[in-house]
PDB file of C-alpha atoms in Angstrom:
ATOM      1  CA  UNK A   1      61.183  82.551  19.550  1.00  0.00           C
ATOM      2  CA  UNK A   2      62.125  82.691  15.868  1.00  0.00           C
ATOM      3  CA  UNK A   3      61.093  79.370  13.660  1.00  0.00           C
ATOM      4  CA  UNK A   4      64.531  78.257  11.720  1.00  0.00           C
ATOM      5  CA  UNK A   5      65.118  77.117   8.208  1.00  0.00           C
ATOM      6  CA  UNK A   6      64.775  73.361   9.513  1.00  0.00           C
ATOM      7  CA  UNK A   7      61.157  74.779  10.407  1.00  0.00           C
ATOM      8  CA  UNK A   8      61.334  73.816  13.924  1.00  0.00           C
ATOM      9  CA  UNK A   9      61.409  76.544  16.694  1.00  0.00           C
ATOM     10  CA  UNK A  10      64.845  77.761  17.693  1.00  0.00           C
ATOM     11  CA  UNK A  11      65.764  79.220  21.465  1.00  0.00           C
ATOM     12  CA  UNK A  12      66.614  82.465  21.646  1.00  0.00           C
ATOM     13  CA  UNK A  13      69.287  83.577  24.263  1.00  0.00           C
ATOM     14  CA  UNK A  14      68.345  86.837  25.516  1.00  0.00           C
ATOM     15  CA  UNK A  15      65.583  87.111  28.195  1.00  0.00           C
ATOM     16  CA  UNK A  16      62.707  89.223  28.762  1.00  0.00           C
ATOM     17  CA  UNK A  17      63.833  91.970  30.801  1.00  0.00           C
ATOM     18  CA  UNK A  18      60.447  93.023  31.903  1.00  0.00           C
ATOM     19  CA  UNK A  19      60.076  89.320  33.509  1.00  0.00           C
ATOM     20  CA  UNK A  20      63.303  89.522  35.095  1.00  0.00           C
ATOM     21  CA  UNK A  21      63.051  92.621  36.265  1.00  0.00           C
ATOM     22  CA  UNK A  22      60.023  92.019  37.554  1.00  0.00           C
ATOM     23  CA  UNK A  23      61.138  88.752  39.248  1.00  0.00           C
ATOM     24  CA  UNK A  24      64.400  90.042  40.863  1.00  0.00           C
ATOM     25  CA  UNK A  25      62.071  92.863  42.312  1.00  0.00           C
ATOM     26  CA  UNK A  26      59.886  90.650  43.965  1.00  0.00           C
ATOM     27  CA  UNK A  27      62.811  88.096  44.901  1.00  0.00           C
ATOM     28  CA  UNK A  28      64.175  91.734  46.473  1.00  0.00           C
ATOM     29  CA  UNK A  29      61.391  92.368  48.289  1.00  0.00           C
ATOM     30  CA  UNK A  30      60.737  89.317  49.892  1.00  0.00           C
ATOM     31  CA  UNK A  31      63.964  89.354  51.232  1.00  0.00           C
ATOM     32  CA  UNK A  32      63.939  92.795  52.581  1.00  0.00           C
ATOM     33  CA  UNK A  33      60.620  92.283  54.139  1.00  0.00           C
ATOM     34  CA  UNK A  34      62.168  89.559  56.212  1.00  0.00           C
ATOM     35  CA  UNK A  35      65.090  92.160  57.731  1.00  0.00           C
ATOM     36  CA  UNK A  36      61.838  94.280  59.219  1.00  0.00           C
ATOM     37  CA  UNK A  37      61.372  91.701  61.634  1.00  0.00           C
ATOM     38  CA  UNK A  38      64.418  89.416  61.317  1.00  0.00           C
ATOM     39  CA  UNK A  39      67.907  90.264  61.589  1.00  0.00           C
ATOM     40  CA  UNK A  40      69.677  92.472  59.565  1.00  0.00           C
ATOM     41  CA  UNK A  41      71.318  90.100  56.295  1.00  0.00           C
ATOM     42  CA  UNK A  42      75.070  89.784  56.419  1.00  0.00           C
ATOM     43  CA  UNK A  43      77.072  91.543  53.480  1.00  0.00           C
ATOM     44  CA  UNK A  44      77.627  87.759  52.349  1.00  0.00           C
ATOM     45  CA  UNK A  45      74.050  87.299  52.151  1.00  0.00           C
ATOM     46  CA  UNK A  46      73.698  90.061  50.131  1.00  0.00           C
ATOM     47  CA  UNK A  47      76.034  88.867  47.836  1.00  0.00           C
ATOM     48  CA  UNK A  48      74.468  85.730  47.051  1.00  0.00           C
ATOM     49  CA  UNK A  49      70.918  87.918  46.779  1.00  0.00           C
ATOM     50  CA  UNK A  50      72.935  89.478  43.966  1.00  0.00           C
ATOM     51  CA  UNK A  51      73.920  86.233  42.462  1.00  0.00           C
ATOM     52  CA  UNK A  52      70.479  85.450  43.083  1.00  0.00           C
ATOM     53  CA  UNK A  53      69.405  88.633  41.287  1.00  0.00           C
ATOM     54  CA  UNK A  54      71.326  87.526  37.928  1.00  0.00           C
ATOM     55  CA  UNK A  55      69.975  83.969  37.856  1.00  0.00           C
ATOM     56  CA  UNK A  56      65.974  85.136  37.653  1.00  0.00           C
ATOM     57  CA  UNK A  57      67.532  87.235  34.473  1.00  0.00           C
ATOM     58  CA  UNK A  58      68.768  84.315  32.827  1.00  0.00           C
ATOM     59  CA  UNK A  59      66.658  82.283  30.426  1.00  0.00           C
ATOM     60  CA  UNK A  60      69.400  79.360  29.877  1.00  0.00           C
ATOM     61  CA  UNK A  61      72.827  78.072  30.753  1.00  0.00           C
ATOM     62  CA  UNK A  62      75.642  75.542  29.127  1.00  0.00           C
ATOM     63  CA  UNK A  63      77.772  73.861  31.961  1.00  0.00           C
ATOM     64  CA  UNK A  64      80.828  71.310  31.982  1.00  0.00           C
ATOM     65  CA  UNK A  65      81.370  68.467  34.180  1.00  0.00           C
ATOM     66  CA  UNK A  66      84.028  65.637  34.671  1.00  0.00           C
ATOM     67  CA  UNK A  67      82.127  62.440  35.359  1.00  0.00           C
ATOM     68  CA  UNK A  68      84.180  59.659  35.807  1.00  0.00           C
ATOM     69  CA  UNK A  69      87.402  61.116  33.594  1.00  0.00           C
ATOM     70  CA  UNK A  70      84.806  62.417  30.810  1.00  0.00           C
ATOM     71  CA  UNK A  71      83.839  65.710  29.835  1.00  0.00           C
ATOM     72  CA  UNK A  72      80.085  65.716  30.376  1.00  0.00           C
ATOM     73  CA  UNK A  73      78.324  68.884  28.427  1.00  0.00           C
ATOM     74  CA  UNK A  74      74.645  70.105  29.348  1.00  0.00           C
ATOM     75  CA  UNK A  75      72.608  72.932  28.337  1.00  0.00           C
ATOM     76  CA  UNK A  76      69.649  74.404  30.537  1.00  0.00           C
ATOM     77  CA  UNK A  77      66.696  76.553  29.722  1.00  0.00           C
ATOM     78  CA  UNK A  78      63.971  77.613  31.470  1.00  0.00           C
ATOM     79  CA  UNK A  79      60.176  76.136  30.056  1.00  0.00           C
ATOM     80  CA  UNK A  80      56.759  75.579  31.391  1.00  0.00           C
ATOM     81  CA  UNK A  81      55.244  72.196  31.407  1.00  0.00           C
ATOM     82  CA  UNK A  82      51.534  71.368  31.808  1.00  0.00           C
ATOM     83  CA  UNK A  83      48.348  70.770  32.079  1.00  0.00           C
ATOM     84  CA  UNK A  84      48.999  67.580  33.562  1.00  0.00           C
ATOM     85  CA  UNK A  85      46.543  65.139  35.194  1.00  0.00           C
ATOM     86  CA  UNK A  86      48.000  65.662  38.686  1.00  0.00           C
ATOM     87  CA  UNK A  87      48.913  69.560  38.174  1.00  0.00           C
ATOM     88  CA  UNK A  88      46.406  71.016  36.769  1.00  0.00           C
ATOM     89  CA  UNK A  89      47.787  74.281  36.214  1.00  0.00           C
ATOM     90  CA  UNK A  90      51.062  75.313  33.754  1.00  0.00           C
ATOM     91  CA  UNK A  91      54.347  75.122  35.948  1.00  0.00           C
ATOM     92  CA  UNK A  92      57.445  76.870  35.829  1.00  0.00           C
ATOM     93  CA  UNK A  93      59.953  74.236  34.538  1.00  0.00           C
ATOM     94  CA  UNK A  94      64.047  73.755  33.599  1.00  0.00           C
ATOM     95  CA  UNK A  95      64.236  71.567  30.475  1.00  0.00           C
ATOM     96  CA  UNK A  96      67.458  70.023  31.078  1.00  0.00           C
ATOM     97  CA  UNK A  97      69.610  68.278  27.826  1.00  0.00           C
ATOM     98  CA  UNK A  98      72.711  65.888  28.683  1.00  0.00           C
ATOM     99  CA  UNK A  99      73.595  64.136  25.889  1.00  0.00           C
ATOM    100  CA  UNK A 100      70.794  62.782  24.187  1.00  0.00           C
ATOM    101  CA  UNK A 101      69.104  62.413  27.791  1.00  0.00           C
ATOM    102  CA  UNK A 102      66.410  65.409  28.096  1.00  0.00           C
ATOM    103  CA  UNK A 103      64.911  65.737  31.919  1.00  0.00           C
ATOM    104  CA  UNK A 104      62.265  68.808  32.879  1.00  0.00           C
ATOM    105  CA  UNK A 105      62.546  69.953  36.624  1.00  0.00           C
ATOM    106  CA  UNK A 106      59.806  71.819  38.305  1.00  0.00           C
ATOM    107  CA  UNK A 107      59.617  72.848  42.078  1.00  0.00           C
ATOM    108  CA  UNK A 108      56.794  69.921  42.380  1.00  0.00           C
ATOM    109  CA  UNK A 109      57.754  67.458  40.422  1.00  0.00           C
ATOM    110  CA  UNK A 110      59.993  66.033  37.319  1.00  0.00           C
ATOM    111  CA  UNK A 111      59.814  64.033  34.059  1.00  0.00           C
ATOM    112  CA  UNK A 112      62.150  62.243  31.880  1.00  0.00           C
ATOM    113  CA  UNK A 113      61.166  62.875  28.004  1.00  0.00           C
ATOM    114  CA  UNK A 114      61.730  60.377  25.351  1.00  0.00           C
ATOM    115  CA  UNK A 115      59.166  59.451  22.823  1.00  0.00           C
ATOM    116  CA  UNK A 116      56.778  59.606  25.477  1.00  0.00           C
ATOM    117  CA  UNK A 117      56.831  61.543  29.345  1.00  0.00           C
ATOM    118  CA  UNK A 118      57.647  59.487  32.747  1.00  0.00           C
ATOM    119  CA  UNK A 119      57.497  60.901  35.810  1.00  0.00           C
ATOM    120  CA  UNK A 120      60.890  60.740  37.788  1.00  0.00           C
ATOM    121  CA  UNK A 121      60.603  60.255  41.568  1.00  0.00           C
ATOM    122  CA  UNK A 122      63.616  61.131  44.470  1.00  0.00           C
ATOM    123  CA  UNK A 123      65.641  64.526  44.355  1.00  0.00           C
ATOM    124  CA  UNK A 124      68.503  63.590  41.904  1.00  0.00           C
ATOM    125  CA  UNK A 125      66.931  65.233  39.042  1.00  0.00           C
ATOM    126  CA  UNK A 126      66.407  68.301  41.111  1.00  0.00           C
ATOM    127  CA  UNK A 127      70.201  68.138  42.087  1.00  0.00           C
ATOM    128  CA  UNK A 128      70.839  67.333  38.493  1.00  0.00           C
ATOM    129  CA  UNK A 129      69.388  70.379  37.597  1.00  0.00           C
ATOM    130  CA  UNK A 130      71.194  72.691  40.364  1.00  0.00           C
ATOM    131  CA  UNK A 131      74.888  70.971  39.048  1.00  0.00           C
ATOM    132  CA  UNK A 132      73.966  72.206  35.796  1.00  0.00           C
ATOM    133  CA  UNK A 133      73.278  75.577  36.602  1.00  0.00           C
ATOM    134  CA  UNK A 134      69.552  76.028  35.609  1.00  0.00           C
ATOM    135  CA  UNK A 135      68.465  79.583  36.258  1.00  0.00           C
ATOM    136  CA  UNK A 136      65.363  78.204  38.340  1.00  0.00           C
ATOM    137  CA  UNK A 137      66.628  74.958  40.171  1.00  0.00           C
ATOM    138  CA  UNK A 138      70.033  76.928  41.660  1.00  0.00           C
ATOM    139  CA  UNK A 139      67.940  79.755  42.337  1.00  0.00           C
ATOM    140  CA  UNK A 140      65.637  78.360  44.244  1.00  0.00           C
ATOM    141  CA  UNK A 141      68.286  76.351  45.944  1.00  0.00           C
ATOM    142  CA  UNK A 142      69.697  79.854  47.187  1.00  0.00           C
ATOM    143  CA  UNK A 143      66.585  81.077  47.634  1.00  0.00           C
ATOM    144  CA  UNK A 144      65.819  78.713  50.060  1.00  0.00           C
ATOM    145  CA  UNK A 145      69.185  79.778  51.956  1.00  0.00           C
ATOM    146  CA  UNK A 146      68.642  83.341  52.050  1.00  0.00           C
ATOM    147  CA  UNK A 147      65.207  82.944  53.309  1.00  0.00           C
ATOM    148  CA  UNK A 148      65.975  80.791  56.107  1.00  0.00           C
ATOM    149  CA  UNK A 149      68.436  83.410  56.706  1.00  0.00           C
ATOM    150  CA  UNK A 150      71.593  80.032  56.375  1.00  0.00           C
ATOM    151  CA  UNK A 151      75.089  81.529  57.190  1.00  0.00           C
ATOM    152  CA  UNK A 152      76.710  82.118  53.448  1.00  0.00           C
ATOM    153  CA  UNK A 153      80.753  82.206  53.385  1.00  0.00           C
ATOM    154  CA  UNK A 154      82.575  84.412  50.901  1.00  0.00           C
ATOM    155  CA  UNK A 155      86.113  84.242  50.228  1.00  0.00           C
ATOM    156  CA  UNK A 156      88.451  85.080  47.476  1.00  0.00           C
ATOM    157  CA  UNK A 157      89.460  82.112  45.015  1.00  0.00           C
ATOM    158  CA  UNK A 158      91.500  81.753  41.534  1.00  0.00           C
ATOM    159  CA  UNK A 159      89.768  80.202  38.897  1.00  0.00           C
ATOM    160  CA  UNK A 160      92.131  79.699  35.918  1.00  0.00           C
ATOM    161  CA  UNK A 161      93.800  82.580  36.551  1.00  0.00           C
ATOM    162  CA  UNK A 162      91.243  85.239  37.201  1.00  0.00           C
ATOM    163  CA  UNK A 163      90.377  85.852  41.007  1.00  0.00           C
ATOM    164  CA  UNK A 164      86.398  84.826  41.393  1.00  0.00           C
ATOM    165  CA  UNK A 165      84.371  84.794  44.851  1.00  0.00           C
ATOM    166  CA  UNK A 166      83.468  81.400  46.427  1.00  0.00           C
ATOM    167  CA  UNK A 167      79.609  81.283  48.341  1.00  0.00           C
ATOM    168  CA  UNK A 168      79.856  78.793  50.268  1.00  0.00           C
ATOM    169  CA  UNK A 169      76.003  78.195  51.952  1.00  0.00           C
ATOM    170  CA  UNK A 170      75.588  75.563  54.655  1.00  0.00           C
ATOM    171  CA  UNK A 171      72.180  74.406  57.006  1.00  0.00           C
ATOM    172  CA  UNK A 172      72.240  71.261  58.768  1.00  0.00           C
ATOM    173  CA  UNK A 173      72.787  68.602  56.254  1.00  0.00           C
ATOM    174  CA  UNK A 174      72.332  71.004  53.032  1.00  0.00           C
ATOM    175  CA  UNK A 175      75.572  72.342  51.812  1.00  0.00           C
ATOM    176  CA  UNK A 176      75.795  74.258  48.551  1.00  0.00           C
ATOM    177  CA  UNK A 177      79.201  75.831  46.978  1.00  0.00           C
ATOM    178  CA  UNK A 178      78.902  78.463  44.177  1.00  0.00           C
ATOM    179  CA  UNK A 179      81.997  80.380  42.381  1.00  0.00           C
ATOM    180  CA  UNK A 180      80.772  83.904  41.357  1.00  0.00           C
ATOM    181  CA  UNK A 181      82.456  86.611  38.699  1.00  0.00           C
ATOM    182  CA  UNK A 182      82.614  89.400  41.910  1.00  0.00           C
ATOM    183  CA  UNK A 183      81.883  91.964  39.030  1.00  0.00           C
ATOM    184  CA  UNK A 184      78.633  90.605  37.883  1.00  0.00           C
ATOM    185  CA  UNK A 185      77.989  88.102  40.691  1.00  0.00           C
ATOM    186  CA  UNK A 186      77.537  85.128  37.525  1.00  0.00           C
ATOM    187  CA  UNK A 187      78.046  81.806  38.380  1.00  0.00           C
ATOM    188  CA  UNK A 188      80.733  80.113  36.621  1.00  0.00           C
ATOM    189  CA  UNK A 189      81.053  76.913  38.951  1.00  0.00           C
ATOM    190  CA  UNK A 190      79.002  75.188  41.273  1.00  0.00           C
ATOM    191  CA  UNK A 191      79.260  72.023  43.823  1.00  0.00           C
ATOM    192  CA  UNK A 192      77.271  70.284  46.108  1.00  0.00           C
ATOM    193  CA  UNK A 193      80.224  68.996  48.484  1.00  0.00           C
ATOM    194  CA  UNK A 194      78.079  66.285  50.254  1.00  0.00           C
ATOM    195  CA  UNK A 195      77.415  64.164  47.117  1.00  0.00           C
ATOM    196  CA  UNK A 196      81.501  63.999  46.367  1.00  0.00           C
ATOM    197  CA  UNK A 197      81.004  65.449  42.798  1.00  0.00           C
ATOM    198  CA  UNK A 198      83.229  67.661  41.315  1.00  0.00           C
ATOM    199  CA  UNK A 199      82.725  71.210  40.076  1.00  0.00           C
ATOM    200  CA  UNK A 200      80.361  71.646  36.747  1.00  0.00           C
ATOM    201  CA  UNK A 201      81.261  75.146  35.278  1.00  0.00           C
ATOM    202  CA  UNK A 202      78.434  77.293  34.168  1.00  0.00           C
ATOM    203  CA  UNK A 203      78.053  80.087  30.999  1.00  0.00           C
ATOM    204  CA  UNK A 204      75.865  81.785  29.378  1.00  0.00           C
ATOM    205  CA  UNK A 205      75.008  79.602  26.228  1.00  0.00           C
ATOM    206  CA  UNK A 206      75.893  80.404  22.506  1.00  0.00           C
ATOM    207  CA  UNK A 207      73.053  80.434  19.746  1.00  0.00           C
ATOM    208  CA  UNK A 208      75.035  77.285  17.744  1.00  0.00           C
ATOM    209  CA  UNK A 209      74.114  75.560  21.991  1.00  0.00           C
ATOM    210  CA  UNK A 210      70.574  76.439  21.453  1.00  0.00           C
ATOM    211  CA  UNK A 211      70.581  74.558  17.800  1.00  0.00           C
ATOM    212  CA  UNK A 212      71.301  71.105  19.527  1.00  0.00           C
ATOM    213  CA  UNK A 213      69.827  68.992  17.940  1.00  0.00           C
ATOM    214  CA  UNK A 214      68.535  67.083  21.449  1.00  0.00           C
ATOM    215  CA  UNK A 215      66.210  70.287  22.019  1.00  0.00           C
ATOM    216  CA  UNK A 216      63.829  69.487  19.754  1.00  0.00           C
ATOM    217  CA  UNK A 217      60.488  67.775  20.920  1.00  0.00           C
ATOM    218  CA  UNK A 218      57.906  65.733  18.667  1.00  0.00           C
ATOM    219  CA  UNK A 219      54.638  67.936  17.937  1.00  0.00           C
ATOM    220  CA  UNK A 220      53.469  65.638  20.763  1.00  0.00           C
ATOM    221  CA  UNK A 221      55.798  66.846  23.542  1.00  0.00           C
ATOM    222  CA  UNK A 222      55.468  70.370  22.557  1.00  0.00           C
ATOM    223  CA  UNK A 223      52.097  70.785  23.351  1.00  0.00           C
ATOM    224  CA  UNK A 224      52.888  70.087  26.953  1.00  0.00           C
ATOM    225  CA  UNK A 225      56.637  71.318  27.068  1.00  0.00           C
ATOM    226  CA  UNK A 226      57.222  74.691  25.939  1.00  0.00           C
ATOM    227  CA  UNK A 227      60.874  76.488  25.788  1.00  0.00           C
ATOM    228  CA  UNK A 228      60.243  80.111  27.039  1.00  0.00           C
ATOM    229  CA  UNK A 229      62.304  83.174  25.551  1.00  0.00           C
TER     230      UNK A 229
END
C-alpha cells in the first residue's frame, strides 16, 4: 500500500502473486484430492475451478446493479478484521462499499462500519457480498459447490455483444448463476436466481475506484480493519 498526498493509505490494485499462487494451488489440490476417492469432476466443474482459480488472484472488484430502476455501484476488496472479543484471532474479510454504506464479510461473521462497528446477523450481507463479486465471498460460494461435487451447467451466452459462458451451479435450495469471459474464466456477471434480483456485473476496479472517498476508515477502525494489497 502506498500513503497518498491526502496522507491517508490508498489501495493498490494488483495482488500478491505469491499469495495467489499459493492459494489457487491449495484450492487445486483440495479439489483433486477429492477425485482419488470421489468421482472424476465434470469438464464443467473444471471450468468453474478455473473461475475459481482467478477469483483467489484477485484483491478487489467494482460491480453494477439495477435496484429498483437505479444504477447501484459497489466496490469490493479483500481485508482482515480482528482481534475481536468473540474471534480472537485476525480473519480473512471482504470490506464491501455501496454508497456511503461500508459492510465487512467474513466466513464467520459480519459488521456494518460507521463511526463505530455493529455486528450484522442473517446471511444477506454474505449474499450482499457474493452479488457484488468479492473475490472471497463468491469464491467460497463456488467453493462450496465444487466440493460437494453440485452439478455446474455451462452454456454459451451473448453479453453485449461478445459471446461469454454462463455457470449455472444448483444443490437443493442453493442456486448460483455466474457469466464468465471463456478466455480468462473472469466473472463479469453474477445472479442468485432464487432471491429474484437481477444481474450485478463485475470488473476489475480502476485506481480513481480505489480513491473513493467511502474507503477511508477513522484511525479507530483501522486498527481493527485493514485493506490488504
Amino acid at each position: 500500500m502506498k500513503r497518498g498526498k491526502t496522507g491517508w493509505i490508498r489501495l493498490a490494485v494488483a495482488s500478491g502473486a505469491t499469495a495467489a499462487g499459493f492459494a489457487a494451488l491449495l484450492a487445486g489440490a483440495a479439489f483433486g484430492l477429492q477425485a482419488v476417492t470421489l468421482p472424476r469432476p465434470s469438464d464443467n466443474q473444471l471450468l468453474a475451478a478455473r473461475t475459481l482459480h482467478w477469483l483467489t488472484a484477485q484483491n478487489a472488484i467494482k460491480s453494477t446493479a439495477f435496484v429498483g430502476g437505479e444504477r447501484v455501484s459497489s466496490i469490493c476488496v479483500n481485508a482482515t478484521i480482528g482481534p475481536l472479543p468473540a474471534y480472537p484471532e485476525r480473519l480473512h474479510a471482504s470490506l464491501l462499499v455501496t454508497g456511503r454504506r461500508r459492510l465487512v464479510e467474513t466466513r464467520f461473521a459480519s459488521f456494518r462500519l460507521g463511526s463505530t462497528m455493529r455486528e450484522e446477523d442473517g446471511p444477506l450481507p454474505t449474499v450482499r457480498a457474493v452479488l457484488a463479486g468479492c473475490p472471497r465471498a463468491l469464491g467460497r460460494r463456488i467453493g462450496r459447490f465444487l466440493d460437494d461435487r453440485a452439478p455446474v451447467h455451462a452454456e454459451r451466452v451473448f453479453l453485449r455483444g461478445a459471446t461469454m459462458l454462463r455457470l449455472a451451479f444448483r444443490q437443493g435450495d442453493s442456486r448460483l448463476l455466474v457469466i464468465v469471459n471463456p478466455r480468462t474464466f473472469a466473472p463479469v456477471a453474477v445472479r442468485i436466481p432464487r432471491l429474484r434480483t437481477g444481474w450485478s456485473y463485475l470488473a476489475r476496479p480502476e485506481r480513481r475506484d480505489l480513491a473513493r472517498p467511502e474507503l477511508r476508515l477513522s484511525p479507530r477502525l483501522r486498527l481493527i480493519v485493514k485493506e490488504e494489497a
